[in-house]
Coordinates of C-alpha atoms and ligand atoms in Angstrom, one line a residue:
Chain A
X1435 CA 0.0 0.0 0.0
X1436 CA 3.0 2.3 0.6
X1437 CA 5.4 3.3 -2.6
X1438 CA 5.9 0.8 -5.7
X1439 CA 8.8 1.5 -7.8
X1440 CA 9.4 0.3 -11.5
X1441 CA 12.6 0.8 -13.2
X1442 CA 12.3 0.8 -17.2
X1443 CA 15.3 -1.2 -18.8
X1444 CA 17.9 1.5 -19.5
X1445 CA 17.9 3.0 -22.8
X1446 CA 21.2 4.4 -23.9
X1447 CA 22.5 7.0 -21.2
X1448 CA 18.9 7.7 -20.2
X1449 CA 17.0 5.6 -17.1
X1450 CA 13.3 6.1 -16.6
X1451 CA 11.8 5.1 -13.1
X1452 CA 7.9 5.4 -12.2
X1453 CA 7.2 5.8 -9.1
X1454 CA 2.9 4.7 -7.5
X1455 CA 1.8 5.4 -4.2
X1456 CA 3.4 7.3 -1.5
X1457 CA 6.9 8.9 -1.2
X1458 CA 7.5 10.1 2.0
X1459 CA 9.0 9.4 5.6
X1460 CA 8.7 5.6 5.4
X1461 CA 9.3 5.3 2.1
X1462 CA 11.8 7.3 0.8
X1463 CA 14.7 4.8 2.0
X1464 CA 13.2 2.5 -0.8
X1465 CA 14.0 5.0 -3.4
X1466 CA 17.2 6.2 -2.5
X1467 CA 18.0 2.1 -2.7
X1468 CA 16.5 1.8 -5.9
X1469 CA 18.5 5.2 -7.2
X1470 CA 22.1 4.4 -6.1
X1471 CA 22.6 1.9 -9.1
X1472 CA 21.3 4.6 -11.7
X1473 CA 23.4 7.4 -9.8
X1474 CA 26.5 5.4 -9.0
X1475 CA 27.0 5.7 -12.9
X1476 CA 27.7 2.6 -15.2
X1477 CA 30.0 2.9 -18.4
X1478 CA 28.7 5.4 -20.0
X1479 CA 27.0 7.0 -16.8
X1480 CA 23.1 7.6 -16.5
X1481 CA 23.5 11.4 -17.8
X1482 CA 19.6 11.6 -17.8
X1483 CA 16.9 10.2 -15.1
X1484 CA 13.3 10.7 -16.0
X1485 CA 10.9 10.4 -13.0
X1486 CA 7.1 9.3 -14.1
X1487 CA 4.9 10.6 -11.0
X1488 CA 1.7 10.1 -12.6
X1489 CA 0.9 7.4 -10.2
X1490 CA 2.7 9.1 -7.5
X1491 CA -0.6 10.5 -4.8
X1492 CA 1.5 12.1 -1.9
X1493 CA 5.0 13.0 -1.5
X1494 CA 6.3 14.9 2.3
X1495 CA 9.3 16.8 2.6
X1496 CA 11.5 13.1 3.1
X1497 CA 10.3 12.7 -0.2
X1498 CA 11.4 16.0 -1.5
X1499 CA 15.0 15.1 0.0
X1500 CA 15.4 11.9 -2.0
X1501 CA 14.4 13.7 -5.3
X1502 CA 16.5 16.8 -4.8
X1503 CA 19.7 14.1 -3.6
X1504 CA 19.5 12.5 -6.8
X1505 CA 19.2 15.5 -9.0
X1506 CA 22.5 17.1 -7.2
X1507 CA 23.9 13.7 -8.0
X1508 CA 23.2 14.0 -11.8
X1509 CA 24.1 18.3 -12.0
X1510 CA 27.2 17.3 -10.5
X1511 CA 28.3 15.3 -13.6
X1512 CA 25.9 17.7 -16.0
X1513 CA 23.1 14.8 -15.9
X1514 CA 19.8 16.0 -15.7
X1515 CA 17.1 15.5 -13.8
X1516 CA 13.3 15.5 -15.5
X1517 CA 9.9 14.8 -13.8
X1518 CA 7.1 13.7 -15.9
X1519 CA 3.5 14.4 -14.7
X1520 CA 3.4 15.5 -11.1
X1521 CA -0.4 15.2 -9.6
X1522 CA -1.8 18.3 -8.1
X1523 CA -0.6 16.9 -4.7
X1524 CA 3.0 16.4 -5.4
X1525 CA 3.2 19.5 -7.7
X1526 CA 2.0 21.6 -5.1
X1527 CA 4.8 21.2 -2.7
X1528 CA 7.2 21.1 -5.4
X1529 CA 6.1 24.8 -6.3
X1530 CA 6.4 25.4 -2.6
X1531 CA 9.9 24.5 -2.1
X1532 CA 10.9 24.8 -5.7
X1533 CA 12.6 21.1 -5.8
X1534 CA 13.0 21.2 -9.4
X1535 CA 13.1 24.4 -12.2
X1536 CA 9.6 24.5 -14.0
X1537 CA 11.7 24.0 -17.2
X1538 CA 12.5 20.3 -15.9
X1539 CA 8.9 19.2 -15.6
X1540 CA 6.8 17.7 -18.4
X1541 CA 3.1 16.5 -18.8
X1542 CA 4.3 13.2 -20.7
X1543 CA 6.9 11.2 -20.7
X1544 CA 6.6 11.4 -24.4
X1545 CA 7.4 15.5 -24.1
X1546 CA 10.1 14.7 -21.9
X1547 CA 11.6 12.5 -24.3
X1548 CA 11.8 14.9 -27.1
X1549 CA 13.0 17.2 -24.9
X1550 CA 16.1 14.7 -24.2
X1551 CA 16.0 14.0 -28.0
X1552 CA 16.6 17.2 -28.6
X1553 CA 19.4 18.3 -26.1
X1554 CA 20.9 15.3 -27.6
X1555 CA 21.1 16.4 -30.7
X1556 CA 22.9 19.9 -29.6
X1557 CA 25.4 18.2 -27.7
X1558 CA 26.4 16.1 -31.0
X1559 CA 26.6 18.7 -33.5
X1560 CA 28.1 20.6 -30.5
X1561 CA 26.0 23.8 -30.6
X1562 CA 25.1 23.4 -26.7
X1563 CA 24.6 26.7 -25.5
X1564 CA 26.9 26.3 -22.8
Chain B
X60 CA -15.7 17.7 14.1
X61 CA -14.0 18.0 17.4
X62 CA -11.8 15.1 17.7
X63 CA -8.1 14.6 19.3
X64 CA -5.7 11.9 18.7
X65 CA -2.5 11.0 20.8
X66 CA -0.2 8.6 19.8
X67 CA 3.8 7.9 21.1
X68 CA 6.0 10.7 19.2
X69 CA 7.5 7.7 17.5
X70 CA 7.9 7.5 13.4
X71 CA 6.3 3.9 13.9
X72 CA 3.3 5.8 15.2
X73 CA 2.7 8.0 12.7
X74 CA 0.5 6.1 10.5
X75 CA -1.5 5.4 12.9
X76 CA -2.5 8.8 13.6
X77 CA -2.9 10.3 9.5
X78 CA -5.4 7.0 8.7
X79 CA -7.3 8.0 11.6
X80 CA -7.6 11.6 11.3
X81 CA -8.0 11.5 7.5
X82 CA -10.7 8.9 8.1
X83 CA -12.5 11.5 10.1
X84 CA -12.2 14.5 7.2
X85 CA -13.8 12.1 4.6
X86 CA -16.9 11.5 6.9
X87 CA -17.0 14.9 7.3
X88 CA -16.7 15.3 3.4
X89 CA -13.2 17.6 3.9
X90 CA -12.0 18.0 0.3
X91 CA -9.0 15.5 -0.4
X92 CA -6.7 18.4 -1.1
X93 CA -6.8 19.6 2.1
X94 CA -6.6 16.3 3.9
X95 CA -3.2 15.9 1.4
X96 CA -2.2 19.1 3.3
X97 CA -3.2 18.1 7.2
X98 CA -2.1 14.8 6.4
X99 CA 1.3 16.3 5.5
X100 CA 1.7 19.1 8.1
X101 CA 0.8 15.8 10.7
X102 CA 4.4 13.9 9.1
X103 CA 6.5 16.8 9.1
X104 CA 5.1 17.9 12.7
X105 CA 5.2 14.5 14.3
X106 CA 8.4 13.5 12.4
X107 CA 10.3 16.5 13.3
X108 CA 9.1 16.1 17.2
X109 CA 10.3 12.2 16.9
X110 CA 13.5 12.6 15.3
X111 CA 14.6 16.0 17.1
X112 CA 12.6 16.8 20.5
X113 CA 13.3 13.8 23.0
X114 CA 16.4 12.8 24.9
X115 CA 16.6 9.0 24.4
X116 CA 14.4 7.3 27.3
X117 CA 12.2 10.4 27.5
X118 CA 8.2 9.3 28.0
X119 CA 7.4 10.7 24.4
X120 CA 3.8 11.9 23.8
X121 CA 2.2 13.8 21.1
X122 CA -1.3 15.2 20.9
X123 CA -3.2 16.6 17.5
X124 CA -6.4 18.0 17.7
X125 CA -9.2 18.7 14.7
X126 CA -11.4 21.2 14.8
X127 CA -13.8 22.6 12.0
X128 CA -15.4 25.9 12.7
X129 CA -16.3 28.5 9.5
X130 CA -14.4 28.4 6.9
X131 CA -11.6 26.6 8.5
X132 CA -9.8 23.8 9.8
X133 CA -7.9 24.2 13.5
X134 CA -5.4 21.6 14.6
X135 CA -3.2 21.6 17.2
X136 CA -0.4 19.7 18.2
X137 CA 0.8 19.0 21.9
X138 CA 4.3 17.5 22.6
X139 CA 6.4 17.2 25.7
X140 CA 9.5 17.5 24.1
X141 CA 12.3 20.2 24.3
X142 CA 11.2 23.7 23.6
X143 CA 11.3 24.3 20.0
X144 CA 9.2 27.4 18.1
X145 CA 9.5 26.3 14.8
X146 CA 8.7 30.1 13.6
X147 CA 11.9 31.2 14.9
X148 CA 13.6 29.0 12.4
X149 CA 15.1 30.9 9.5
X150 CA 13.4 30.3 6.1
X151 CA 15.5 28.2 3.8
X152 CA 16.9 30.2 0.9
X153 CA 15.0 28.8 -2.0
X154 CA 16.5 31.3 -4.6
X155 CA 19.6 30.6 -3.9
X156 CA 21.3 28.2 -6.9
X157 CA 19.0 24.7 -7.2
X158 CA 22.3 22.8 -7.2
X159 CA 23.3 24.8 -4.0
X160 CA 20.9 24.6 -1.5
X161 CA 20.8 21.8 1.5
X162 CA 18.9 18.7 0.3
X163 CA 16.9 19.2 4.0
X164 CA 15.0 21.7 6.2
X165 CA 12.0 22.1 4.0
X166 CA 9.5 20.6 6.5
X167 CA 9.0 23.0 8.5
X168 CA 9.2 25.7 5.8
X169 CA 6.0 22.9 4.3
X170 CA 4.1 23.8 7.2
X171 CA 4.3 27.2 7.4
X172 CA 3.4 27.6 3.7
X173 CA 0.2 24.9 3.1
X174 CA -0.9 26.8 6.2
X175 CA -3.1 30.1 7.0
X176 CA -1.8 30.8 9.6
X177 CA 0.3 29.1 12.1
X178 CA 1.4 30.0 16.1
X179 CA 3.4 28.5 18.4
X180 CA 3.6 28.8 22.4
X181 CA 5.4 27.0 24.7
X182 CA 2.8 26.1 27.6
X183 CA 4.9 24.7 30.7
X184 CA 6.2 21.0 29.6
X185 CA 4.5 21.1 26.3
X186 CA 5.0 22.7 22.8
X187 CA 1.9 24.3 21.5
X188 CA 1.5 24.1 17.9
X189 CA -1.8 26.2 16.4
X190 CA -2.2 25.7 12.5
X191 CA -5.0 26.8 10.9
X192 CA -6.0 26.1 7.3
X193 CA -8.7 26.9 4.6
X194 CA -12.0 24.9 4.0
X195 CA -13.9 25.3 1.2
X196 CA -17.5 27.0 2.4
X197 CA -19.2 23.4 1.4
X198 CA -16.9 21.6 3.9
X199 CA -19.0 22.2 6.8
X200 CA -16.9 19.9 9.1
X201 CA -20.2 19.3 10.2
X202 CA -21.3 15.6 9.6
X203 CA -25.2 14.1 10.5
Chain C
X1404 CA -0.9 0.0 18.1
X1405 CA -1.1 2.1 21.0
X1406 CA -3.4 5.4 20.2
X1407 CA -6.2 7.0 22.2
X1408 CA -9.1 9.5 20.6
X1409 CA -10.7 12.1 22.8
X1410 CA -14.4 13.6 21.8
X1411 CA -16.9 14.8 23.5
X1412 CA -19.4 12.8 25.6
X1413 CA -22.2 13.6 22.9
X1414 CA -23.7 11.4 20.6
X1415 CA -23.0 13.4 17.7
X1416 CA -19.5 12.8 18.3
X1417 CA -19.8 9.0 18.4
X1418 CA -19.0 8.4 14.4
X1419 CA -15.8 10.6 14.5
X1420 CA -14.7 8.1 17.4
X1421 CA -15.6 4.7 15.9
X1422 CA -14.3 5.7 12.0
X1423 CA -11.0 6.7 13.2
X1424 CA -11.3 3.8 15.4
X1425 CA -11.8 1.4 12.8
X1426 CA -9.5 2.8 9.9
X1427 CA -6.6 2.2 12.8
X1428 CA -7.4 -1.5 13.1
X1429 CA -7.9 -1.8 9.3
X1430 CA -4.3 -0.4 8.8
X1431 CA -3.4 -3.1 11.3
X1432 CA -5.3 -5.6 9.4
X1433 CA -7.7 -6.9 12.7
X1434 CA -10.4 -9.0 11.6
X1435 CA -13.5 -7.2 10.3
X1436 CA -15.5 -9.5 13.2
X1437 CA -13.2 -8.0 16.0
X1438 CA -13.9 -4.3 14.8
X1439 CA -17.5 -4.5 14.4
X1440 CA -17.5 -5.6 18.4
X1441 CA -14.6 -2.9 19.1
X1442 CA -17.3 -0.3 17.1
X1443 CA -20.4 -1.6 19.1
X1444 CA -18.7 -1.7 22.9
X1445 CA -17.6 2.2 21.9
X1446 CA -21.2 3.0 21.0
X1447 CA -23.2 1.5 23.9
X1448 CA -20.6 3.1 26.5
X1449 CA -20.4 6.7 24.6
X1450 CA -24.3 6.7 24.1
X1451 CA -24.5 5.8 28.0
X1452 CA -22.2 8.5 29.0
X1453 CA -23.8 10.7 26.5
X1454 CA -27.4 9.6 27.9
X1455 CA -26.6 9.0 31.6
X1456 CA -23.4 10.4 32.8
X1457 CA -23.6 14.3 33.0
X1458 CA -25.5 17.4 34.3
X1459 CA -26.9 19.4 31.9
X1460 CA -24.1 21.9 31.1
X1461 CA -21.4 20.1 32.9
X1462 CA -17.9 19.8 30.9
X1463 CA -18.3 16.6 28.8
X1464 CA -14.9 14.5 28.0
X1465 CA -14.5 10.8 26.7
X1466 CA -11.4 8.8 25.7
X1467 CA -10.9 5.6 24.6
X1468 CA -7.4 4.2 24.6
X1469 CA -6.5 1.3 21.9
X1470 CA -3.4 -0.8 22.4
X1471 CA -3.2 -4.5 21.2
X1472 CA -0.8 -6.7 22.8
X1473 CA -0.3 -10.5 22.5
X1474 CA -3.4 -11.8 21.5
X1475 CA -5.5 -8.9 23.4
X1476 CA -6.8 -5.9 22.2
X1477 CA -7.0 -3.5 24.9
X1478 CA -10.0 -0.9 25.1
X1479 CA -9.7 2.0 27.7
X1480 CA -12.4 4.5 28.3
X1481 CA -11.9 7.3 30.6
X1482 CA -15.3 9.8 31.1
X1483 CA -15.6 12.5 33.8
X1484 CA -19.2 12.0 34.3
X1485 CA -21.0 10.9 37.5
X1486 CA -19.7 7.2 38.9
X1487 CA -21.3 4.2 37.4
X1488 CA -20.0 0.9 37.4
X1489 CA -21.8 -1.0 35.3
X1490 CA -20.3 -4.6 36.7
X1491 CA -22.6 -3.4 39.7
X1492 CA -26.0 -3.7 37.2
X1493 CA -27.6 -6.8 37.6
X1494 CA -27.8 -8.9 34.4
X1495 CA -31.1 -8.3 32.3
X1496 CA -33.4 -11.3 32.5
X1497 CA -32.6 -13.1 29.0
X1498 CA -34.7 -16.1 30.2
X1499 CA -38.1 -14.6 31.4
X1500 CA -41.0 -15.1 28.6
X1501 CA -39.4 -12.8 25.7
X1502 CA -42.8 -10.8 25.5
X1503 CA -42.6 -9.8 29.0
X1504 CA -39.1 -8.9 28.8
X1505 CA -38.4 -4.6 28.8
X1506 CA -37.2 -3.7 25.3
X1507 CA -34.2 -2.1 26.9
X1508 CA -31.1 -2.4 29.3
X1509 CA -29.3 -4.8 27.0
X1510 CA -26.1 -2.6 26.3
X1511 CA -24.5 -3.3 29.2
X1512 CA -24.8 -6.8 29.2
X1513 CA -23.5 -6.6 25.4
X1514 CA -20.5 -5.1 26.4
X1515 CA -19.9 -7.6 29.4
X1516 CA -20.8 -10.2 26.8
X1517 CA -18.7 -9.0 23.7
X1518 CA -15.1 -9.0 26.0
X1519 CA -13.0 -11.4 27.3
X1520 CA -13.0 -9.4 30.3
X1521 CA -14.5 -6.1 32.1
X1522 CA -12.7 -4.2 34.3
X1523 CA -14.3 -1.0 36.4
X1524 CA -12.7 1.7 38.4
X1525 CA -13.3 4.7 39.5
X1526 CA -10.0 7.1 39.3
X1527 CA -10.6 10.3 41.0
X1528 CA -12.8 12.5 38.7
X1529 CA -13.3 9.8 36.1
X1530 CA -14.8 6.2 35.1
X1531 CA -12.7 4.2 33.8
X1532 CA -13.2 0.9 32.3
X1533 CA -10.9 -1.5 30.9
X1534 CA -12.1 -3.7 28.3
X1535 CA -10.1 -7.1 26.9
X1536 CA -11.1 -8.5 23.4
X1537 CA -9.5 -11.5 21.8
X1538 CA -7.2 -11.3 18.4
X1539 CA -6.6 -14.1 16.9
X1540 CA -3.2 -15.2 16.6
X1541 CA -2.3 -13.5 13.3
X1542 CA -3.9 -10.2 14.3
X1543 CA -0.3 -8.5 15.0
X1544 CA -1.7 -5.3 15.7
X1545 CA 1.9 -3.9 14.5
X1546 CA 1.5 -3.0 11.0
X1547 CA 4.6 -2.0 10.0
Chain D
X1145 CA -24.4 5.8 4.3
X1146 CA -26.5 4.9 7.5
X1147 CA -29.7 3.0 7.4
X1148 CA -31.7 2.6 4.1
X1149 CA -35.5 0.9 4.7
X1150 CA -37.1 -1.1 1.5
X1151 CA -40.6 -1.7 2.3
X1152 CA -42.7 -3.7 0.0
X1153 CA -45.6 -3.5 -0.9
X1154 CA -48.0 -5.4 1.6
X1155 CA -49.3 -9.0 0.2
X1156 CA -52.5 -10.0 2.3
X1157 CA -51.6 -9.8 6.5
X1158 CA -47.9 -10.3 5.3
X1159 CA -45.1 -7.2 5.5
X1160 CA -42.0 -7.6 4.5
X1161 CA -39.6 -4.7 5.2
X1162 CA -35.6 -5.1 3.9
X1163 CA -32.7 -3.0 6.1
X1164 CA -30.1 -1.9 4.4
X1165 CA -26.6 -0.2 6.2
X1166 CA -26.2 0.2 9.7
X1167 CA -29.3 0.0 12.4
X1168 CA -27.6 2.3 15.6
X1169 CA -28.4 5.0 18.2
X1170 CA -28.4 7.1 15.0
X1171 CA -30.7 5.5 13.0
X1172 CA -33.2 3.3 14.7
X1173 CA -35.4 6.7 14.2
X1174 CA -36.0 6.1 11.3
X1175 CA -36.8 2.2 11.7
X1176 CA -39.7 3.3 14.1
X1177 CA -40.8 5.9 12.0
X1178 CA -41.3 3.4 9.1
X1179 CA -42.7 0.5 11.5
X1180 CA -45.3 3.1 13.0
X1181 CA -48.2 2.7 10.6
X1182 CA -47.5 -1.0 9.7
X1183 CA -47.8 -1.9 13.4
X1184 CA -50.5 0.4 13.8
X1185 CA -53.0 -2.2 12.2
X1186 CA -54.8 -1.4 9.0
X1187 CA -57.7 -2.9 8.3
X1188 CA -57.3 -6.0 8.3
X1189 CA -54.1 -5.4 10.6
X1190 CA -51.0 -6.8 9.2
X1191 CA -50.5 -9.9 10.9
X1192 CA -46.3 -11.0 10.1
X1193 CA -43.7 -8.8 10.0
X1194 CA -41.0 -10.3 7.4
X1195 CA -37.7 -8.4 8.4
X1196 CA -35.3 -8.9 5.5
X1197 CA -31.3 -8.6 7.3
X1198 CA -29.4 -9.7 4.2
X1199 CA -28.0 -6.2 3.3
X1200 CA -28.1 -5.1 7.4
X1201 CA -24.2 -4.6 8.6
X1202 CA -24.4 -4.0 12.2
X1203 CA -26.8 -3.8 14.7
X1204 CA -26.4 -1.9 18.3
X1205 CA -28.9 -2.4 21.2
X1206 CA -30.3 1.2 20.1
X1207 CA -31.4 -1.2 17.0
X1208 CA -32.4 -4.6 18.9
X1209 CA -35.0 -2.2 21.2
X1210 CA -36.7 -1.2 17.8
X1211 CA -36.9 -4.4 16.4
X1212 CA -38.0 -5.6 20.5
X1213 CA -40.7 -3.0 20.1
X1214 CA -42.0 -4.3 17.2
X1215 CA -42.0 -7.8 17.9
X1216 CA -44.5 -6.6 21.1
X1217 CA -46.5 -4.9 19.0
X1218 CA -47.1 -7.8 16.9
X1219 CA -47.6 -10.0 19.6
X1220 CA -49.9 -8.2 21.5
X1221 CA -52.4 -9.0 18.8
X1222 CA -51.1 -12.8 18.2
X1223 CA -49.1 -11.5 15.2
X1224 CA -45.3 -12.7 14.3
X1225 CA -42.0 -10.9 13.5
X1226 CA -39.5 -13.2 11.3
X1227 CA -36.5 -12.1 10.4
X1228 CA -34.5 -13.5 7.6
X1229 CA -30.8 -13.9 6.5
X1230 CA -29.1 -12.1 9.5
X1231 CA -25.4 -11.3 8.9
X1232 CA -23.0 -12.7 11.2
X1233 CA -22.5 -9.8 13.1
X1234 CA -26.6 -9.0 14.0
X1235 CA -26.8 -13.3 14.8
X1236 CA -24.4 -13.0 17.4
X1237 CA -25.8 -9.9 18.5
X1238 CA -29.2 -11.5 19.1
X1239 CA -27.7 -14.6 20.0
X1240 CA -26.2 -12.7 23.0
X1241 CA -29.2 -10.8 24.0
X1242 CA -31.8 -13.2 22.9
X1243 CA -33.7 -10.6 21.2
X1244 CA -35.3 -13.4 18.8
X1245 CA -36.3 -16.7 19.5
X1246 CA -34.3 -19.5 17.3
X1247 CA -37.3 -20.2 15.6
X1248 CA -38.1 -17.2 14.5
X1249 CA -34.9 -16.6 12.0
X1250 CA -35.0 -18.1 8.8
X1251 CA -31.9 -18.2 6.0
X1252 CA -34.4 -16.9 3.0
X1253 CA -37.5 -15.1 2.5
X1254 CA -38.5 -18.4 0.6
X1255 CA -38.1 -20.3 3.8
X1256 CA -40.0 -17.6 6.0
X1257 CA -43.3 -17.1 3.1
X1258 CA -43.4 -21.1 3.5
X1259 CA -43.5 -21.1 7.2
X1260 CA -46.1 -18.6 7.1
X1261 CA -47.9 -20.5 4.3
X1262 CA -48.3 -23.1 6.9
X1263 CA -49.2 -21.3 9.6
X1264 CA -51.9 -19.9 7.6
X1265 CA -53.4 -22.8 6.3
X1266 CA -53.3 -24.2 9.8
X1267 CA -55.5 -21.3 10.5
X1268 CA -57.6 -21.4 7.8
X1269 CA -58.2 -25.4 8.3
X1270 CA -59.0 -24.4 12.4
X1271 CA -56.2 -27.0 13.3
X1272 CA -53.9 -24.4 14.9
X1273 CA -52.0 -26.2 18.0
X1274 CA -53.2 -23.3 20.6
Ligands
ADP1095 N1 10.5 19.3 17.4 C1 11.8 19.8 17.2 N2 12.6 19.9 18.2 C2 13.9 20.3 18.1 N3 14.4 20.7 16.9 C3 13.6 20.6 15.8 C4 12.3 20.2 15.9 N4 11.8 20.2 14.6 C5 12.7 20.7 13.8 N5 13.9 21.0 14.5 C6 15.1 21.5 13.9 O1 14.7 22.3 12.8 C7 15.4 21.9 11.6 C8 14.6 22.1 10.4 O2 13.5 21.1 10.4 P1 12.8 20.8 9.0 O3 12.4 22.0 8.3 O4 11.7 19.8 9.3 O5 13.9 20.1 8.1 P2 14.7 18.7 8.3 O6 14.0 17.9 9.2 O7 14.8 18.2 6.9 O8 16.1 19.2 8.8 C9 15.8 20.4 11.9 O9 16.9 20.0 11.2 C10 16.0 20.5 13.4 O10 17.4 20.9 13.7
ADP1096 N1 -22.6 6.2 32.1 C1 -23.7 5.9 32.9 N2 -23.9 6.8 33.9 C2 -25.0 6.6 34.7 N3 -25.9 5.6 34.5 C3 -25.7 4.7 33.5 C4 -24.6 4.9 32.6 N4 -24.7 3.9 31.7 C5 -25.8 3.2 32.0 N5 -26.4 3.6 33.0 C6 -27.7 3.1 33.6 O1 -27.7 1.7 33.4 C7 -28.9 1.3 32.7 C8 -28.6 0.2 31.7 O2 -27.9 0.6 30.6 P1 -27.9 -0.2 29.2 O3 -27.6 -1.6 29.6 O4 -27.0 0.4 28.3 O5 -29.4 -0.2 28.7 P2 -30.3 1.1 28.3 O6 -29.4 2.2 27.9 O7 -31.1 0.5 27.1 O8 -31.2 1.4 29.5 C9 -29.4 2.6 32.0 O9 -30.7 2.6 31.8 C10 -28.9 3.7 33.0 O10 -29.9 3.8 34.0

């Protein structure tokens, strides 16, 4: 009854995870377990985690913590961090604590992907802006 | 609805007291976005008071009370551990660099925000914890 | 489990009491059989106090206390309202013709009957009456 | 949510009433309410009182002293209550407070119409024990 987590096979440097249920004081240890893999890196690293919280229905600041721990994981190597689909709950107290830029949340995962697709692209034919 | 619930200040407890008290709102037809927000100023109050208020041994007690009256939603919570005014915190800086910030001390900063109003006193043993929130006018808190 | 509610000694505040009561045991997965007789000892002792136990005006407090232990599930109730022990009422007369018998004074005798065991003492200002139901065996009542 | 009362439509001497939900301190009320003119006679007075408990969840003694009541009613007048299909918790219940004789509670409505059948033919043919 508490959180479910499902890890998509990883495609190329970029790992999806969907999170169901409820991420907060009990449950967060689950999901920092379930991260360190995906953060620790591989060869080539994860550069790019996409969190699918549509089936996410509550999230409390212990919550917040693991999110914001793995996105400082991923800036630190110039990953990126996305979120796909936050319900009115969860995007609620994200706004309230600002735990990730507007820019970096998406309504679909499919949006989220071309974003990817896209920043992909720049770094390739090395126009990235920075 | 006038209802109070005290359980151990103990994580293990916690559940215990946010199935009961949202079972109570849903009688009472409390819209499920505000029993999202008492259900989550109840973890980060009750949380906080476990994990920071109690010398180990310490008989650990906390108290919330529901009340619906107007437009809004009183609870309060009791707790006999250390002093601590939760308002005399310093906000975290949340415009400071994303990649910059601590990864903690937003709970309290939760509470204070989902929240009308909040007060705090410290009355003899106990820390006294008023938070007030917004019903909706048709959440009448007031059940057959 | 170890939580204890607090409403006022009115019957309009019985359903707050025994919803919050039974979402607690559900979480702690007791058996829907156990709970209905948990919910039905909490309404004929609340409906007495409400009924029987006060002064008009007078300040009106119950509590009931839930702690399950072993194979027990303990059942506190605190009320200040006047002293009444009700092991002290003699049993209703369940063999006398059953069209002869008075419709009521059965929900004492429910209670007695429903519980492994009755306990009654007067503390000070309060009743209190301890009340021991059986769990069976894979009724924890620690959900974790 | 509380107590819903079907009450169908009355076939000869014979009323059968269904409960629904929950019959507490709250809602017997409305149980007396609804019994009022049936046990108030009619002409000719209804004679069985066919309580249908299949859909009833719990019963408190606020409920057992309305269903007492009418059971006197009826009796007064040499009339029967039956009640069918009680749920385990309302058996024990009247088990413990013997608010029903045995013979009395039947597992269908079937089974209570035939017992009545009988009783009524008993009548009709004058062989009645008493
Ligand atoms: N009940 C309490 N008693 C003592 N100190 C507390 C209490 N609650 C919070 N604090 C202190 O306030 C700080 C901020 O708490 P909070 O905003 O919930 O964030 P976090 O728990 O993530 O640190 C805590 O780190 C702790 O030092
Ligand atoms: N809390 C109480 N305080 C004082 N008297 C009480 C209390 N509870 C019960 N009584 C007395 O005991 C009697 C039996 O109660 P009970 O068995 O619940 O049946 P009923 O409420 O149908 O009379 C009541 O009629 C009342 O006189």
């Amino acid at each position: 009854m508490h959180l479910e987590i499902q890890t998509a096979p990883r495609s190329g440097t970029t790992q999806r995870v969907a999170l169901f249920g409820r991420l907060d004081t009990h449950s967060y240890p689950q999901l920092d377990a379930e991260l360190a893999p995906v953060l620790d890196g591989g060869d080539p690293p994860v550069m790019s985690l996409v969190l699918d919280l549509a089936g996410l229905n509550y999230i409390s600041s212990a919550g917040i913590r693991s999110i914001f721990k793995a996105r400082k994981a991923l800036t630190a190597r110039n990953g990126k961090l996305l979120v796909v689909n936050p319900q009115p709950q969860i995007q609620k107290v994200f706004d309230v604590v600002k735990a990730v830029p507007m820019s970096d949340i998406f309504t679909s995962v499919a949006e989220a992907d071309a974003y990817l697709d896209m920043v992909q692209r720049k770094v390739v034919s090395g126009d990235e802006d920075e | 609805m006038d209802i109070s619930l005290s359980v151990p200040a103990e994580r293990e407890r916690l559940d215990d007291l946010t199935v009961a008290i949202a079972a109570v709102m849903e009688r009472h037809a409390i819209a499920q976005p505000v029993i999202d927000d008492v259900v989550l100023i109840a973890e980060e109050v009750v949380c906080n008071a476990a994990d920071y208020g109690f010398d180990a041994g310490q008989e650990r007690e906390i108290v919330v009370a529901i009340r619906a009256a107007e437009a809004a939603l009183h609870l309060q919570f009791r707790d006999n551990g250390r002093p601590f005014d939760p308002l005399a915190q310093p906000a975290p800086d949340l415009d400071a660099d994303i990649d910059e910030r601590p990864v903690g001390g937003l709970g309290v900063h939760l509470v204070r925000q989902l929240a009308r109003r909040v007060d705090y006193v410290r009355d003899g043993a106990y820390n006294v914890l008023d938070v007030t929130l917004d019903l909706t006018p048709s959440e009448t808190g007031d059940a057959p």
